[in-house]
């Protein structure tokens, strides 16, 4: 007597009916198990693909950040006058923009 319920009398099965019921139950369990296994394998495959895709994106992002850092360092070197680019091809003491920059007296008339 569990929670006020009484067990009902069950008539015994003959051997043939029990074997048939057991075989049906086993078949259903196998079908259910194969379906569950297929679902698990598909989930694992999708998770692996997503993980690989995220790793590739993270690697690409790291590469881009490194490239930006290198470019920033090069820009700082050029802007800071550390490189030979400053003053090259200007003929010595003349300004690099040949008087066409802001504050020059030869501004175009408009």
PDB file of N, CA and C in Angstrom, residues 4-94:
ATOM      1  N   UNK A   4      -1.958   4.911  -0.176  1.00  0.00           N
ATOM      2  CA  UNK A   4      -3.356   4.517  -0.129  1.00  0.00           C
ATOM      3  C   UNK A   4      -3.824   3.686  -1.301  1.00  0.00           C
ATOM      4  N   UNK A   5      -2.949   3.346  -2.211  1.00  0.00           N
ATOM      5  CA  UNK A   5      -3.345   2.531  -3.354  1.00  0.00           C
ATOM      6  C   UNK A   5      -3.059   1.073  -3.052  1.00  0.00           C
ATOM      7  N   UNK A   6      -3.944   0.241  -3.505  1.00  0.00           N
ATOM      8  CA  UNK A   6      -3.760  -1.198  -3.335  1.00  0.00           C
ATOM      9  C   UNK A   6      -3.328  -1.795  -4.656  1.00  0.00           C
ATOM     10  N   UNK A   7      -2.463  -2.747  -4.578  1.00  0.00           N
ATOM     11  CA  UNK A   7      -2.005  -3.408  -5.782  1.00  0.00           C
ATOM     12  C   UNK A   7      -3.114  -4.250  -6.389  1.00  0.00           C
ATOM     13  N   UNK A   8      -3.205  -4.220  -7.700  1.00  0.00           N
ATOM     14  CA  UNK A   8      -4.216  -5.017  -8.385  1.00  0.00           C
ATOM     15  C   UNK A   8      -3.620  -6.379  -8.701  1.00  0.00           C
ATOM     16  N   UNK A   9      -4.454  -7.334  -8.748  1.00  0.00           N
ATOM     17  CA  UNK A   9      -4.004  -8.685  -9.071  1.00  0.00           C
ATOM     18  C   UNK A   9      -3.732  -8.767 -10.573  1.00  0.00           C
ATOM     19  N   UNK A  10      -2.570  -9.301 -10.931  1.00  0.00           N
ATOM     20  CA  UNK A  10      -2.178  -9.426 -12.326  1.00  0.00           C
ATOM     21  C   UNK A  10      -2.122 -10.899 -12.652  1.00  0.00           C
ATOM     22  N   UNK A  11      -2.819 -11.267 -13.724  1.00  0.00           N
ATOM     23  CA  UNK A  11      -2.784 -12.675 -14.087  1.00  0.00           C
ATOM     24  C   UNK A  11      -1.442 -12.993 -14.734  1.00  0.00           C
ATOM     25  N   UNK A  12      -0.878 -14.113 -14.456  1.00  0.00           N
ATOM     26  CA  UNK A  12       0.427 -14.471 -15.006  1.00  0.00           C
ATOM     27  C   UNK A  12       0.350 -14.678 -16.518  1.00  0.00           C
ATOM     28  N   UNK A  13       1.455 -14.294 -17.211  1.00  0.00           N
ATOM     29  CA  UNK A  13       1.530 -14.468 -18.653  1.00  0.00           C
ATOM     30  C   UNK A  13       2.069 -15.853 -18.959  1.00  0.00           C
ATOM     31  N   UNK A  14       1.627 -16.373 -20.078  1.00  0.00           N
ATOM     32  CA  UNK A  14       2.235 -17.636 -20.491  1.00  0.00           C
ATOM     33  C   UNK A  14       3.599 -17.333 -21.110  1.00  0.00           C
ATOM     34  N   UNK A  15       4.381 -18.344 -21.332  1.00  0.00           N
ATOM     35  CA  UNK A  15       5.757 -18.165 -21.792  1.00  0.00           C
ATOM     36  C   UNK A  15       5.820 -17.491 -23.161  1.00  0.00           C
ATOM     37  N   UNK A  16       4.925 -17.841 -24.052  1.00  0.00           N
ATOM     38  CA  UNK A  16       4.932 -17.269 -25.401  1.00  0.00           C
ATOM     39  C   UNK A  16       4.609 -15.779 -25.373  1.00  0.00           C
ATOM     40  N   UNK A  17       3.619 -15.372 -24.601  1.00  0.00           N
ATOM     41  CA  UNK A  17       3.239 -13.962 -24.501  1.00  0.00           C
ATOM     42  C   UNK A  17       4.352 -13.156 -23.827  1.00  0.00           C
ATOM     43  N   UNK A  18       4.998 -13.754 -22.820  1.00  0.00           N
ATOM     44  CA  UNK A  18       6.088 -13.060 -22.133  1.00  0.00           C
ATOM     45  C   UNK A  18       7.273 -12.849 -23.082  1.00  0.00           C
ATOM     46  N   UNK A  19       7.596 -13.844 -23.898  1.00  0.00           N
ATOM     47  CA  UNK A  19       8.702 -13.725 -24.848  1.00  0.00           C
ATOM     48  C   UNK A  19       8.380 -12.661 -25.894  1.00  0.00           C
ATOM     49  N   UNK A  20       7.138 -12.655 -26.358  1.00  0.00           N
ATOM     50  CA  UNK A  20       6.747 -11.653 -27.354  1.00  0.00           C
ATOM     51  C   UNK A  20       6.800 -10.244 -26.770  1.00  0.00           C
ATOM     52  N   UNK A  21       6.312 -10.078 -25.568  1.00  0.00           N
ATOM     53  CA  UNK A  21       6.339  -8.773 -24.910  1.00  0.00           C
ATOM     54  C   UNK A  21       7.784  -8.329 -24.637  1.00  0.00           C
ATOM     55  N   UNK A  22       8.626  -9.250 -24.217  1.00  0.00           N
ATOM     56  CA  UNK A  22      10.039  -8.936 -23.966  1.00  0.00           C
ATOM     57  C   UNK A  22      10.758  -8.542 -25.247  1.00  0.00           C
ATOM     58  N   UNK A  23      10.478  -9.252 -26.341  1.00  0.00           N
ATOM     59  CA  UNK A  23      11.112  -8.934 -27.621  1.00  0.00           C
ATOM     60  C   UNK A  23      10.666  -7.555 -28.108  1.00  0.00           C
ATOM     61  N   UNK A  24       9.395  -7.255 -27.942  1.00  0.00           N
ATOM     62  CA  UNK A  24       8.894  -5.938 -28.349  1.00  0.00           C
ATOM     63  C   UNK A  24       9.531  -4.829 -27.515  1.00  0.00           C
ATOM     64  N   UNK A  25       9.631  -5.069 -26.217  1.00  0.00           N
ATOM     65  CA  UNK A  25      10.252  -4.091 -25.329  1.00  0.00           C
ATOM     66  C   UNK A  25      11.731  -3.891 -25.682  1.00  0.00           C
ATOM     67  N   UNK A  26      12.432  -4.988 -25.958  1.00  0.00           N
ATOM     68  CA  UNK A  26      13.836  -4.904 -26.337  1.00  0.00           C
ATOM     69  C   UNK A  26      14.000  -4.149 -27.667  1.00  0.00           C
ATOM     70  N   UNK A  27      13.138  -4.427 -28.621  1.00  0.00           N
ATOM     71  CA  UNK A  27      13.189  -3.730 -29.911  1.00  0.00           C
ATOM     72  C   UNK A  27      12.960  -2.231 -29.752  1.00  0.00           C
ATOM     73  N   UNK A  28      11.982  -1.873 -28.944  1.00  0.00           N
ATOM     74  CA  UNK A  28      11.711  -0.447 -28.702  1.00  0.00           C
ATOM     75  C   UNK A  28      12.897   0.216 -28.010  1.00  0.00           C
ATOM     76  N   UNK A  29      13.511  -0.489 -27.070  1.00  0.00           N
ATOM     77  CA  UNK A  29      14.669   0.070 -26.365  1.00  0.00           C
ATOM     78  C   UNK A  29      15.834   0.287 -27.333  1.00  0.00           C
ATOM     79  N   UNK A  30      16.034  -0.658 -28.253  1.00  0.00           N
ATOM     80  CA  UNK A  30      17.116  -0.515 -29.228  1.00  0.00           C
ATOM     81  C   UNK A  30      16.854   0.674 -30.150  1.00  0.00           C
ATOM     82  N   UNK A  31      15.629   0.800 -30.635  1.00  0.00           N
ATOM     83  CA  UNK A  31      15.286   1.927 -31.510  1.00  0.00           C
ATOM     84  C   UNK A  31      15.469   3.249 -30.766  1.00  0.00           C
ATOM     85  N   UNK A  32      15.004   3.302 -29.538  1.00  0.00           N
ATOM     86  CA  UNK A  32      15.149   4.513 -28.739  1.00  0.00           C
ATOM     87  C   UNK A  32      16.626   4.821 -28.486  1.00  0.00           C
ATOM     88  N   UNK A  33      17.407   3.801 -28.177  1.00  0.00           N
ATOM     89  CA  UNK A  33      18.842   3.982 -27.925  1.00  0.00           C
ATOM     90  C   UNK A  33      19.583   4.474 -29.155  1.00  0.00           C
ATOM     91  N   UNK A  34      19.275   3.897 -30.317  1.00  0.00           N
ATOM     92  CA  UNK A  34      19.932   4.327 -31.556  1.00  0.00           C
ATOM     93  C   UNK A  34      19.558   5.777 -31.871  1.00  0.00           C
ATOM     94  N   UNK A  35      18.299   6.123 -31.684  1.00  0.00           N
ATOM     95  CA  UNK A  35      17.875   7.513 -31.913  1.00  0.00           C
ATOM     96  C   UNK A  35      18.585   8.474 -30.974  1.00  0.00           C
ATOM     97  N   UNK A  36      18.674   8.109 -29.709  1.00  0.00           N
ATOM     98  CA  UNK A  36      19.376   8.951 -28.739  1.00  0.00           C
ATOM     99  C   UNK A  36      20.853   9.088 -29.070  1.00  0.00           C
ATOM    100  N   UNK A  37      21.470   7.988 -29.505  1.00  0.00           N
ATOM    101  CA  UNK A  37      22.877   8.024 -29.893  1.00  0.00           C
ATOM    102  C   UNK A  37      23.087   8.943 -31.099  1.00  0.00           C
ATOM    103  N   UNK A  38      22.187   8.874 -32.063  1.00  0.00           N
ATOM    104  CA  UNK A  38      22.284   9.758 -33.236  1.00  0.00           C
ATOM    105  C   UNK A  38      22.171  11.226 -32.823  1.00  0.00           C
ATOM    106  N   UNK A  39      21.245  11.513 -31.925  1.00  0.00           N
ATOM    107  CA  UNK A  39      21.100  12.890 -31.450  1.00  0.00           C
ATOM    108  C   UNK A  39      22.366  13.361 -30.738  1.00  0.00           C
ATOM    109  N   UNK A  40      22.931  12.501 -29.892  1.00  0.00           N
ATOM    110  CA  UNK A  40      24.146  12.871 -29.168  1.00  0.00           C
ATOM    111  C   UNK A  40      25.307  13.107 -30.126  1.00  0.00           C
ATOM    112  N   UNK A  41      25.484  12.215 -31.095  1.00  0.00           N
ATOM    113  CA  UNK A  41      26.583  12.364 -32.045  1.00  0.00           C
ATOM    114  C   UNK A  41      26.435  13.638 -32.875  1.00  0.00           C
ATOM    115  N   UNK A  42      25.220  13.964 -33.280  1.00  0.00           N
ATOM    116  CA  UNK A  42      24.991  15.198 -34.045  1.00  0.00           C
ATOM    117  C   UNK A  42      25.286  16.422 -33.180  1.00  0.00           C
ATOM    118  N   UNK A  43      24.875  16.376 -31.923  1.00  0.00           N
ATOM    119  CA  UNK A  43      25.168  17.483 -31.010  1.00  0.00           C
ATOM    120  C   UNK A  43      26.677  17.649 -30.838  1.00  0.00           C
ATOM    121  N   UNK A  44      27.387  16.545 -30.648  1.00  0.00           N
ATOM    122  CA  UNK A  44      28.840  16.606 -30.473  1.00  0.00           C
ATOM    123  C   UNK A  44      29.514  17.155 -31.729  1.00  0.00           C
ATOM    124  N   UNK A  45      29.029  16.764 -32.895  1.00  0.00           N
ATOM    125  CA  UNK A  45      29.597  17.257 -34.151  1.00  0.00           C
ATOM    126  C   UNK A  45      29.383  18.764 -34.283  1.00  0.00           C
ATOM    127  N   UNK A  46      28.168  19.215 -34.002  1.00  0.00           N
ATOM    128  CA  UNK A  46      27.863  20.645 -34.084  1.00  0.00           C
ATOM    129  C   UNK A  46      28.692  21.442 -33.075  1.00  0.00           C
ATOM    130  N   UNK A  47      28.833  20.909 -31.864  1.00  0.00           N
ATOM    131  CA  UNK A  47      29.618  21.602 -30.841  1.00  0.00           C
ATOM    132  C   UNK A  47      31.079  21.692 -31.263  1.00  0.00           C
ATOM    133  N   UNK A  48      31.605  20.643 -31.862  1.00  0.00           N
ATOM    134  CA  UNK A  48      32.987  20.661 -32.342  1.00  0.00           C
ATOM    135  C   UNK A  48      33.185  21.680 -33.444  1.00  0.00           C
ATOM    136  N   UNK A  49      32.233  21.742 -34.366  1.00  0.00           N
ATOM    137  CA  UNK A  49      32.325  22.734 -35.447  1.00  0.00           C
ATOM    138  C   UNK A  49      32.276  24.151 -34.885  1.00  0.00           C
ATOM    139  N   UNK A  50      31.386  24.378 -33.928  1.00  0.00           N
ATOM    140  CA  UNK A  50      31.273  25.713 -33.336  1.00  0.00           C
ATOM    141  C   UNK A  50      32.561  26.077 -32.600  1.00  0.00           C
ATOM    142  N   UNK A  51      33.134  25.123 -31.896  1.00  0.00           N
ATOM    143  CA  UNK A  51      34.374  25.377 -31.167  1.00  0.00           C
ATOM    144  C   UNK A  51      35.516  25.703 -32.140  1.00  0.00           C
ATOM    145  N   UNK A  52      35.605  24.938 -33.237  1.00  0.00           N
ATOM    146  CA  UNK A  52      36.641  25.211 -34.237  1.00  0.00           C
ATOM    147  C   UNK A  52      36.441  26.583 -34.874  1.00  0.00           C
ATOM    148  N   UNK A  53      35.192  26.914 -35.169  1.00  0.00           N
ATOM    149  CA  UNK A  53      34.896  28.215 -35.780  1.00  0.00           C
ATOM    150  C   UNK A  53      35.274  29.349 -34.815  1.00  0.00           C
ATOM    151  N   UNK A  54      34.960  29.191 -33.536  1.00  0.00           N
ATOM    152  CA  UNK A  54      35.316  30.215 -32.555  1.00  0.00           C
ATOM    153  C   UNK A  54      36.828  30.335 -32.412  1.00  0.00           C
ATOM    154  N   UNK A  55      37.529  29.201 -32.440  1.00  0.00           N
ATOM    155  CA  UNK A  55      38.992  29.234 -32.359  1.00  0.00           C
ATOM    156  C   UNK A  55      39.592  29.950 -33.566  1.00  0.00           C
ATOM    157  N   UNK A  56      39.048  29.678 -34.749  1.00  0.00           N
ATOM    158  CA  UNK A  56      39.539  30.345 -35.958  1.00  0.00           C
ATOM    159  C   UNK A  56      39.286  31.847 -35.892  1.00  0.00           C
ATOM    160  N   UNK A  57      38.105  32.233 -35.409  1.00  0.00           N
ATOM    161  CA  UNK A  57      37.797  33.655 -35.296  1.00  0.00           C
ATOM    162  C   UNK A  57      38.691  34.325 -34.260  1.00  0.00           C
ATOM    163  N   UNK A  58      38.954  33.634 -33.152  1.00  0.00           N
ATOM    164  CA  UNK A  58      39.833  34.199 -32.127  1.00  0.00           C
ATOM    165  C   UNK A  58      41.248  34.363 -32.670  1.00  0.00           C
ATOM    166  N   UNK A  59      41.715  33.384 -33.435  1.00  0.00           N
ATOM    167  CA  UNK A  59      43.051  33.476 -34.036  1.00  0.00           C
ATOM    168  C   UNK A  59      43.116  34.635 -35.030  1.00  0.00           C
ATOM    169  N   UNK A  60      42.079  34.786 -35.848  1.00  0.00           N
ATOM    170  CA  UNK A  60      42.040  35.896 -36.805  1.00  0.00           C
ATOM    171  C   UNK A  60      42.029  37.233 -36.070  1.00  0.00           C
ATOM    172  N   UNK A  61      41.288  37.309 -34.980  1.00  0.00           N
ATOM    173  CA  UNK A  61      41.237  38.543 -34.199  1.00  0.00           C
ATOM    174  C   UNK A  61      42.603  38.848 -33.589  1.00  0.00           C
ATOM    175  N   UNK A  62      43.285  37.821 -33.070  1.00  0.00           N
ATOM    176  CA  UNK A  62      44.632  38.030 -32.528  1.00  0.00           C
ATOM    177  C   UNK A  62      45.581  38.523 -33.617  1.00  0.00           C
ATOM    178  N   UNK A  63      45.492  37.914 -34.802  1.00  0.00           N
ATOM    179  CA  UNK A  63      46.346  38.341 -35.909  1.00  0.00           C
ATOM    180  C   UNK A  63      46.082  39.798 -36.284  1.00  0.00           C
ATOM    181  N   UNK A  64      44.805  40.169 -36.340  1.00  0.00           N
ATOM    182  CA  UNK A  64      44.462  41.556 -36.678  1.00  0.00           C
ATOM    183  C   UNK A  64      44.970  42.525 -35.612  1.00  0.00           C
ATOM    184  N   UNK A  65      44.832  42.145 -34.349  1.00  0.00           N
ATOM    185  CA  UNK A  65      45.322  43.020 -33.275  1.00  0.00           C
ATOM    186  C   UNK A  65      46.841  43.168 -33.342  1.00  0.00           C
ATOM    187  N   UNK A  66      47.531  42.062 -33.614  1.00  0.00           N
ATOM    188  CA  UNK A  66      48.988  42.133 -33.757  1.00  0.00           C
ATOM    189  C   UNK A  66      49.376  43.032 -34.927  1.00  0.00           C
ATOM    190  N   UNK A  67      48.650  42.892 -36.027  1.00  0.00           N
ATOM    191  CA  UNK A  67      48.945  43.712 -37.209  1.00  0.00           C
ATOM    192  C   UNK A  67      48.696  45.189 -36.913  1.00  0.00           C
ATOM    193  N   UNK A  68      47.606  45.480 -36.230  1.00  0.00           N
ATOM    194  CA  UNK A  68      47.310  46.870 -35.860  1.00  0.00           C
ATOM    195  C   UNK A  68      48.405  47.407 -34.947  1.00  0.00           C
ATOM    196  N   UNK A  69      48.858  46.578 -34.010  1.00  0.00           N
ATOM    197  CA  UNK A  69      49.920  47.008 -33.102  1.00  0.00           C
ATOM    198  C   UNK A  69      51.206  47.324 -33.870  1.00  0.00           C
ATOM    199  N   UNK A  70      51.573  46.445 -34.816  1.00  0.00           N
ATOM    200  CA  UNK A  70      52.777  46.682 -35.615  1.00  0.00           C
ATOM    201  C   UNK A  70      52.637  47.954 -36.454  1.00  0.00           C
ATOM    202  N   UNK A  71      51.465  48.131 -37.064  1.00  0.00           N
ATOM    203  CA  UNK A  71      51.236  49.336 -37.864  1.00  0.00           C
ATOM    204  C   UNK A  71      51.275  50.591 -36.999  1.00  0.00           C
ATOM    205  N   UNK A  72      50.730  50.497 -35.791  1.00  0.00           N
ATOM    206  CA  UNK A  72      50.759  51.646 -34.882  1.00  0.00           C
ATOM    207  C   UNK A  72      52.193  51.979 -34.500  1.00  0.00           C
ATOM    208  N   UNK A  73      52.998  50.944 -34.251  1.00  0.00           N
ATOM    209  CA  UNK A  73      54.404  51.182 -33.919  1.00  0.00           C
ATOM    210  C   UNK A  73      55.140  51.819 -35.093  1.00  0.00           C
ATOM    211  N   UNK A  74      54.849  51.350 -36.306  1.00  0.00           N
ATOM    212  CA  UNK A  74      55.480  51.945 -37.483  1.00  0.00           C
ATOM    213  C   UNK A  74      55.045  53.397 -37.655  1.00  0.00           C
ATOM    214  N   UNK A  75      53.763  53.653 -37.434  1.00  0.00           N
ATOM    215  CA  UNK A  75      53.251  55.016 -37.550  1.00  0.00           C
ATOM    216  C   UNK A  75      53.888  55.920 -36.510  1.00  0.00           C
ATOM    217  N   UNK A  76      54.015  55.427 -35.289  1.00  0.00           N
ATOM    218  CA  UNK A  76      54.658  56.217 -34.243  1.00  0.00           C
ATOM    219  C   UNK A  76      56.114  56.499 -34.589  1.00  0.00           C
ATOM    220  N   UNK A  77      56.793  55.505 -35.170  1.00  0.00           N
ATOM    221  CA  UNK A  77      58.194  55.697 -35.545  1.00  0.00           C
ATOM    222  C   UNK A  77      58.315  56.747 -36.640  1.00  0.00           C
ATOM    223  N   UNK A  78      57.428  56.709 -37.615  1.00  0.00           N
ATOM    224  CA  UNK A  78      57.467  57.684 -38.705  1.00  0.00           C
ATOM    225  C   UNK A  78      57.078  59.065 -38.193  1.00  0.00           C
ATOM    226  N   UNK A  79      56.041  59.143 -37.408  1.00  0.00           N
ATOM    227  CA  UNK A  79      55.573  60.435 -36.904  1.00  0.00           C
ATOM    228  C   UNK A  79      56.551  61.019 -35.894  1.00  0.00           C
ATOM    229  N   UNK A  80      57.259  60.181 -35.182  1.00  0.00           N
ATOM    230  CA  UNK A  80      58.201  60.656 -34.182  1.00  0.00           C
ATOM    231  C   UNK A  80      59.539  61.055 -34.762  1.00  0.00           C
ATOM    232  N   UNK A  81      59.753  60.848 -36.044  1.00  0.00           N
ATOM    233  CA  UNK A  81      60.999  61.235 -36.678  1.00  0.00           C
ATOM    234  C   UNK A  81      62.106  60.230 -36.452  1.00  0.00           C
ATOM    235  N   UNK A  82      61.790  59.042 -36.030  1.00  0.00           N
ATOM    236  CA  UNK A  82      62.820  58.043 -35.768  1.00  0.00           C
ATOM    237  C   UNK A  82      63.304  57.375 -37.045  1.00  0.00           C
ATOM    238  N   UNK A  83      62.499  57.433 -38.091  1.00  0.00           N
ATOM    239  CA  UNK A  83      62.855  56.747 -39.321  1.00  0.00           C
ATOM    240  C   UNK A  83      63.498  57.681 -40.319  1.00  0.00           C
ATOM    241  N   UNK A  84      64.115  57.136 -41.366  1.00  0.00           N
ATOM    242  CA  UNK A  84      64.742  57.966 -42.398  1.00  0.00           C
ATOM    243  C   UNK A  84      63.729  58.606 -43.334  1.00  0.00           C
ATOM    244  N   UNK A  85      62.434  58.327 -43.153  1.00  0.00           N
ATOM    245  CA  UNK A  85      61.414  58.857 -44.050  1.00  0.00           C
ATOM    246  C   UNK A  85      61.276  60.363 -43.914  1.00  0.00           C
ATOM    247  N   UNK A  86      61.535  60.909 -42.726  1.00  0.00           N
ATOM    248  CA  UNK A  86      61.327  62.337 -42.505  1.00  0.00           C
ATOM    249  C   UNK A  86      62.412  63.121 -43.225  1.00  0.00           C
ATOM    250  N   UNK A  87      62.004  64.025 -44.075  1.00  0.00           N
ATOM    251  CA  UNK A  87      62.933  64.879 -44.780  1.00  0.00           C
ATOM    252  C   UNK A  87      63.534  64.244 -46.015  1.00  0.00           C
ATOM    253  N   UNK A  88      63.203  63.033 -46.329  1.00  0.00           N
ATOM    254  CA  UNK A  88      63.787  62.375 -47.488  1.00  0.00           C
ATOM    255  C   UNK A  88      63.148  62.930 -48.754  1.00  0.00           C
ATOM    256  N   UNK A  89      63.953  63.289 -49.719  1.00  0.00           N
ATOM    257  CA  UNK A  89      63.465  63.754 -51.006  1.00  0.00           C
ATOM    258  C   UNK A  89      62.971  65.179 -50.990  1.00  0.00           C
ATOM    259  N   UNK A  90      63.277  65.942 -49.968  1.00  0.00           N
ATOM    260  CA  UNK A  90      62.789  67.319 -49.911  1.00  0.00           C
ATOM    261  C   UNK A  90      63.876  68.314 -50.254  1.00  0.00           C
ATOM    262  N   UNK A  91      65.075  67.852 -50.516  1.00  0.00           N
ATOM    263  CA  UNK A  91      66.127  68.766 -50.912  1.00  0.00           C
ATOM    264  C   UNK A  91      66.775  69.465 -49.740  1.00  0.00           C
ATOM    265  N   UNK A  92      66.798  68.893 -48.604  1.00  0.00           N
ATOM    266  CA  UNK A  92      67.527  69.465 -47.479  1.00  0.00           C
ATOM    267  C   UNK A  92      66.622  70.123 -46.482  1.00  0.00           C
ATOM    268  N   UNK A  93      66.725  71.474 -46.354  1.00  0.00           N
ATOM    269  CA  UNK A  93      66.034  72.196 -45.304  1.00  0.00           C
ATOM    270  C   UNK A  93      64.601  72.564 -45.646  1.00  0.00           C
ATOM    271  N   UNK A  94      64.143  72.320 -46.855  1.00  0.00           N
ATOM    272  CA  UNK A  94      62.782  72.721 -47.219  1.00  0.00           C
ATOM    273  C   UNK A  94      61.766  71.813 -46.539  1.00  0.00           C
TER     274      UNK A  94
END
